[in-house]
Amino acid sequence: MKISTIAQLREMTPFEDIEKEMIHKMINFINAHENPMDQKLEVGHLTGSAWIVNKERTKALFTYHTKLGMWLQLGGHAEVEDESIKHTAIREAYEESGLESVKLVSEDILSVDIHMIPRQKGFPDHLHYDIQFLFEADENETLVITSESNDLKWISLEDIPSYNNEKSIMRMLEKGKIVYKE
């Protein structure tokens, strides 16, 4: 897992200098830890996210995250059965949306982000080294809300900044648009 993830990170074309810096930090983090996907690793851990767009590539699926109280892409922690962080993103896409039509658009990493998660349930503040992949799904399929979210919503790409304009979301939005044209 470590070797293939590092290889994929090295193959990425950074969108901006901050992403280049995050790629470098992720590679160092992966090299420094025996199991960087272990969510019990208190300094931080790898997470996998799914940027899910509709077939027309005009909307993205967002979840209103219960613990963080904000609209985000779907994703989360690795589980023991996940072979790679890509498999984490795939599993989370299915689990958090209930969509059977979800499919991975590209094996390549779409984007990366490193962000602080606040202290929760006795677990200290820690970093999520998030690796994000591009998915596609049928927006007409019924969504299934889980305990991890208060809501799921297909949001038009032009409206996304009014729901969440954090740099990581804007980066996925812009990088996704480039991939859509390929």
mmCIF file of C-alpha atoms in Angstrom:
data_model
loop_
_atom_site.group_PDB
_atom_site.id
_atom_site.type_symbol
_atom_site.label_atom_id
_atom_site.label_comp_id
_atom_site.label_asym_id
_atom_site.label_seq_id
_atom_site.Cartn_x
_atom_site.Cartn_y
_atom_site.Cartn_z
ATOM 1 C CA MET A 1 0.000 0.000 0.000
ATOM 2 C CA LYS A 2 2.705 2.475 0.989
ATOM 3 C CA ILE A 3 4.739 2.015 -2.184
ATOM 4 C CA SER A 4 1.779 2.329 -4.563
ATOM 5 C CA THR A 5 0.360 5.370 -2.727
ATOM 6 C CA ILE A 6 3.723 7.121 -2.789
ATOM 7 C CA ALA A 7 4.113 6.298 -6.493
ATOM 8 C CA GLN A 8 0.682 7.775 -7.229
ATOM 9 C CA LEU A 9 1.458 10.898 -5.221
ATOM 10 C CA ARG A 10 4.740 11.359 -7.112
ATOM 11 C CA GLU A 11 2.898 11.046 -10.445
ATOM 12 C CA MET A 12 0.467 13.830 -9.571
ATOM 13 C CA THR A 13 0.664 17.203 -11.259
ATOM 14 C CA PRO A 14 0.132 19.720 -8.459
ATOM 15 C CA PHE A 15 -2.595 22.268 -9.140
ATOM 16 C CA GLU A 16 -0.850 24.961 -7.115
ATOM 17 C CA ASP A 17 2.168 25.377 -4.836
ATOM 18 C CA ILE A 18 0.197 24.496 -1.698
ATOM 19 C CA GLU A 19 -0.801 21.157 -3.221
ATOM 20 C CA LYS A 20 2.819 20.467 -4.168
ATOM 21 C CA GLU A 21 3.779 21.114 -0.541
ATOM 22 C CA MET A 22 1.000 18.825 0.738
ATOM 23 C CA ILE A 23 2.097 16.011 -1.593
ATOM 24 C CA HIS A 24 5.621 16.301 -0.187
ATOM 25 C CA LYS A 25 4.300 16.264 3.417
ATOM 26 C CA MET A 26 2.107 13.226 2.666
ATOM 27 C CA ILE A 27 4.999 11.257 1.237
ATOM 28 C CA ASN A 28 7.081 12.076 4.326
ATOM 29 C CA PHE A 29 4.181 11.086 6.604
ATOM 30 C CA ILE A 30 3.668 7.763 4.803
ATOM 31 C CA ASN A 31 7.388 6.984 4.976
ATOM 32 C CA ALA A 32 7.511 7.842 8.699
ATOM 33 C CA HIS A 33 4.742 5.457 9.812
ATOM 34 C CA GLU A 34 4.398 1.702 9.538
ATOM 35 C CA ASN A 35 0.635 1.928 8.954
ATOM 36 C CA PRO A 36 -0.312 5.495 7.954
ATOM 37 C CA MET A 37 -3.931 4.380 7.353
ATOM 38 C CA ASP A 38 -4.420 3.363 11.017
ATOM 39 C CA GLN A 39 -7.048 5.712 12.431
ATOM 40 C CA LYS A 40 -5.688 5.064 15.943
ATOM 41 C CA LEU A 41 -2.482 6.868 14.964
ATOM 42 C CA GLU A 42 -2.902 9.957 17.141
ATOM 43 C CA VAL A 43 -0.748 12.391 15.157
ATOM 44 C CA GLY A 44 -2.880 11.776 12.085
ATOM 45 C CA HIS A 45 -3.710 9.239 9.410
ATOM 46 C CA LEU A 46 -4.535 8.849 5.749
ATOM 47 C CA THR A 47 -8.180 9.218 4.775
ATOM 48 C CA GLY A 48 -9.904 8.610 1.443
ATOM 49 C CA SER A 49 -12.452 10.916 -0.157
ATOM 50 C CA ALA A 50 -14.825 10.641 -3.091
ATOM 51 C CA TRP A 51 -15.596 13.659 -5.279
ATOM 52 C CA ILE A 52 -18.775 12.284 -6.860
ATOM 53 C CA VAL A 53 -20.237 14.019 -9.911
ATOM 54 C CA ASN A 54 -23.370 13.259 -11.894
ATOM 55 C CA LYS A 55 -23.112 11.766 -15.396
ATOM 56 C CA GLU A 56 -23.567 15.189 -17.010
ATOM 57 C CA ARG A 57 -20.741 16.537 -14.829
ATOM 58 C CA THR A 58 -22.886 19.492 -13.732
ATOM 59 C CA LYS A 59 -23.360 18.571 -10.053
ATOM 60 C CA ALA A 60 -21.389 17.061 -7.187
ATOM 61 C CA LEU A 61 -22.733 15.050 -4.261
ATOM 62 C CA PHE A 62 -22.188 16.567 -0.819
ATOM 63 C CA THR A 63 -22.956 15.381 2.689
ATOM 64 C CA TYR A 64 -23.768 17.604 5.630
ATOM 65 C CA HIS A 65 -21.287 16.084 8.075
ATOM 66 C CA THR A 66 -22.801 15.490 11.515
ATOM 67 C CA LYS A 67 -19.636 15.908 13.612
ATOM 68 C CA LEU A 68 -18.096 18.795 11.678
ATOM 69 C CA GLY A 69 -21.338 20.643 10.916
ATOM 70 C CA MET A 70 -20.505 21.493 7.311
ATOM 71 C CA TRP A 71 -21.080 20.404 3.706
ATOM 72 C CA LEU A 72 -18.259 18.157 2.483
ATOM 73 C CA GLN A 73 -17.396 15.555 -0.119
ATOM 74 C CA LEU A 74 -17.975 11.962 0.994
ATOM 75 C CA GLY A 75 -15.090 10.070 2.549
ATOM 76 C CA GLY A 76 -13.518 8.870 5.735
ATOM 77 C CA HIS A 77 -11.197 6.589 7.643
ATOM 78 C CA ALA A 78 -9.600 3.421 6.362
ATOM 79 C CA GLU A 79 -10.879 0.104 7.677
ATOM 80 C CA VAL A 80 -8.796 -3.029 8.213
ATOM 81 C CA GLU A 81 -10.201 -4.637 5.046
ATOM 82 C CA ASP A 82 -9.201 -1.695 2.797
ATOM 83 C CA GLU A 83 -6.325 -2.745 0.544
ATOM 84 C CA SER A 84 -5.447 0.858 -0.272
ATOM 85 C CA ILE A 85 -6.624 4.391 0.339
ATOM 86 C CA LYS A 86 -8.342 4.199 -3.070
ATOM 87 C CA HIS A 87 -10.385 1.277 -1.724
ATOM 88 C CA THR A 88 -11.247 3.420 1.305
ATOM 89 C CA ALA A 89 -12.623 6.127 -1.005
ATOM 90 C CA ILE A 90 -14.601 3.539 -2.998
ATOM 91 C CA ARG A 91 -16.075 1.961 0.140
ATOM 92 C CA GLU A 92 -16.946 5.345 1.639
ATOM 93 C CA ALA A 93 -18.620 6.448 -1.615
ATOM 94 C CA TYR A 94 -20.966 3.455 -1.460
ATOM 95 C CA GLU A 95 -21.517 3.462 2.306
ATOM 96 C CA GLU A 96 -22.170 7.175 2.725
ATOM 97 C CA SER A 97 -24.429 7.613 -0.315
ATOM 98 C CA GLY A 98 -26.204 4.279 -0.707
ATOM 99 C CA LEU A 99 -25.740 4.692 -4.465
ATOM 100 C CA GLU A 100 -25.174 1.494 -6.422
ATOM 101 C CA SER A 101 -24.255 3.402 -9.589
ATOM 102 C CA VAL A 102 -21.068 4.910 -8.107
ATOM 103 C CA LYS A 103 -18.049 4.225 -10.287
ATOM 104 C CA LEU A 104 -14.452 5.363 -10.142
ATOM 105 C CA VAL A 105 -13.718 7.687 -13.089
ATOM 106 C CA SER A 106 -9.938 7.477 -12.846
ATOM 107 C CA GLU A 107 -7.403 5.396 -10.932
ATOM 108 C CA ASP A 108 -5.352 8.580 -10.575
ATOM 109 C CA ILE A 109 -5.543 10.753 -7.473
ATOM 110 C CA LEU A 110 -7.681 13.828 -8.143
ATOM 111 C CA SER A 111 -6.388 15.987 -5.306
ATOM 112 C CA VAL A 112 -4.967 15.940 -1.790
ATOM 113 C CA ASP A 113 -5.524 17.932 1.368
ATOM 114 C CA ILE A 114 -4.104 18.002 4.881
ATOM 115 C CA HIS A 115 -6.434 19.401 7.504
ATOM 116 C CA MET A 116 -6.824 19.455 11.278
ATOM 117 C CA ILE A 117 -9.656 17.520 12.903
ATOM 118 C CA PRO A 118 -10.678 18.856 16.315
ATOM 119 C CA ARG A 119 -10.588 16.763 19.491
ATOM 120 C CA GLN A 120 -13.528 14.331 19.713
ATOM 121 C CA LYS A 121 -14.483 11.564 22.147
ATOM 122 C CA GLY A 122 -11.148 11.582 23.948
ATOM 123 C CA PHE A 123 -9.158 11.521 20.704
ATOM 124 C CA PRO A 124 -6.789 14.522 20.437
ATOM 125 C CA ASP A 125 -6.645 17.075 17.640
ATOM 126 C CA HIS A 126 -5.031 15.300 14.707
ATOM 127 C CA LEU A 127 -4.359 15.645 10.999
ATOM 128 C CA HIS A 128 -6.200 13.975 8.167
ATOM 129 C CA TYR A 129 -3.953 13.359 5.187
ATOM 130 C CA ASP A 130 -6.822 13.148 2.715
ATOM 131 C CA ILE A 131 -6.411 11.566 -0.719
ATOM 132 C CA GLN A 132 -9.279 12.334 -3.075
ATOM 133 C CA PHE A 133 -10.540 10.405 -6.106
ATOM 134 C CA LEU A 134 -13.056 11.276 -8.823
ATOM 135 C CA PHE A 135 -16.281 9.251 -9.090
ATOM 136 C CA GLU A 136 -19.456 9.394 -11.153
ATOM 137 C CA ALA A 137 -22.997 8.337 -10.195
ATOM 138 C CA ASP A 138 -26.605 8.575 -11.353
ATOM 139 C CA GLU A 139 -28.152 11.584 -9.614
ATOM 140 C CA ASN A 140 -31.646 10.101 -10.078
ATOM 141 C CA GLU A 141 -30.848 7.119 -7.882
ATOM 142 C CA THR A 142 -32.220 7.303 -4.324
ATOM 143 C CA LEU A 143 -29.746 8.618 -1.740
ATOM 144 C CA VAL A 144 -29.441 6.895 1.650
ATOM 145 C CA ILE A 145 -28.566 9.110 4.619
ATOM 146 C CA THR A 146 -26.408 7.392 7.256
ATOM 147 C CA SER A 147 -25.564 8.231 10.860
ATOM 148 C CA GLU A 148 -22.525 10.157 9.637
ATOM 149 C CA SER A 149 -24.561 12.838 7.894
ATOM 150 C CA ASN A 150 -27.644 14.930 8.414
ATOM 151 C CA ASP A 151 -28.274 15.326 4.695
ATOM 152 C CA LEU A 152 -27.040 14.420 1.215
ATOM 153 C CA LYS A 153 -27.482 16.774 -1.692
ATOM 154 C CA TRP A 154 -26.537 17.064 -5.346
ATOM 155 C CA ILE A 155 -25.215 20.627 -5.680
ATOM 156 C CA SER A 156 -24.674 22.346 -9.016
ATOM 157 C CA LEU A 157 -20.989 23.040 -9.573
ATOM 158 C CA GLU A 158 -21.523 26.805 -9.760
ATOM 159 C CA ASP A 159 -23.366 26.786 -6.392
ATOM 160 C CA ILE A 160 -20.728 24.804 -4.475
ATOM 161 C CA PRO A 161 -18.855 27.902 -3.198
ATOM 162 C CA SER A 162 -22.003 29.066 -1.393
ATOM 163 C CA TYR A 163 -22.111 25.737 0.513
ATOM 164 C CA ASN A 164 -18.391 25.413 1.202
ATOM 165 C CA ASN A 165 -15.666 27.626 -0.217
ATOM 166 C CA GLU A 166 -12.704 26.062 1.583
ATOM 167 C CA LYS A 167 -9.579 25.828 -0.554
ATOM 168 C CA SER A 168 -9.624 22.022 -0.654
ATOM 169 C CA ILE A 169 -13.189 22.002 -2.026
ATOM 170 C CA MET A 170 -12.369 24.693 -4.598
ATOM 171 C CA ARG A 171 -9.281 22.725 -5.662
ATOM 172 C CA MET A 172 -11.322 19.530 -6.217
ATOM 173 C CA LEU A 173 -13.937 21.542 -8.088
ATOM 174 C CA GLU A 174 -11.383 23.122 -10.437
ATOM 175 C CA LYS A 175 -9.307 19.965 -10.908
ATOM 176 C CA GLY A 176 -12.476 17.980 -11.557
ATOM 177 C CA LYS A 177 -13.452 20.382 -14.337
ATOM 178 C CA ILE A 178 -10.099 19.747 -16.025
ATOM 179 C CA VAL A 179 -10.583 15.963 -15.830
ATOM 180 C CA TYR A 180 -14.147 16.287 -17.217
ATOM 181 C CA LYS A 181 -12.730 17.823 -20.420
ATOM 182 C CA GLU A 182 -10.248 14.999 -21.021
#
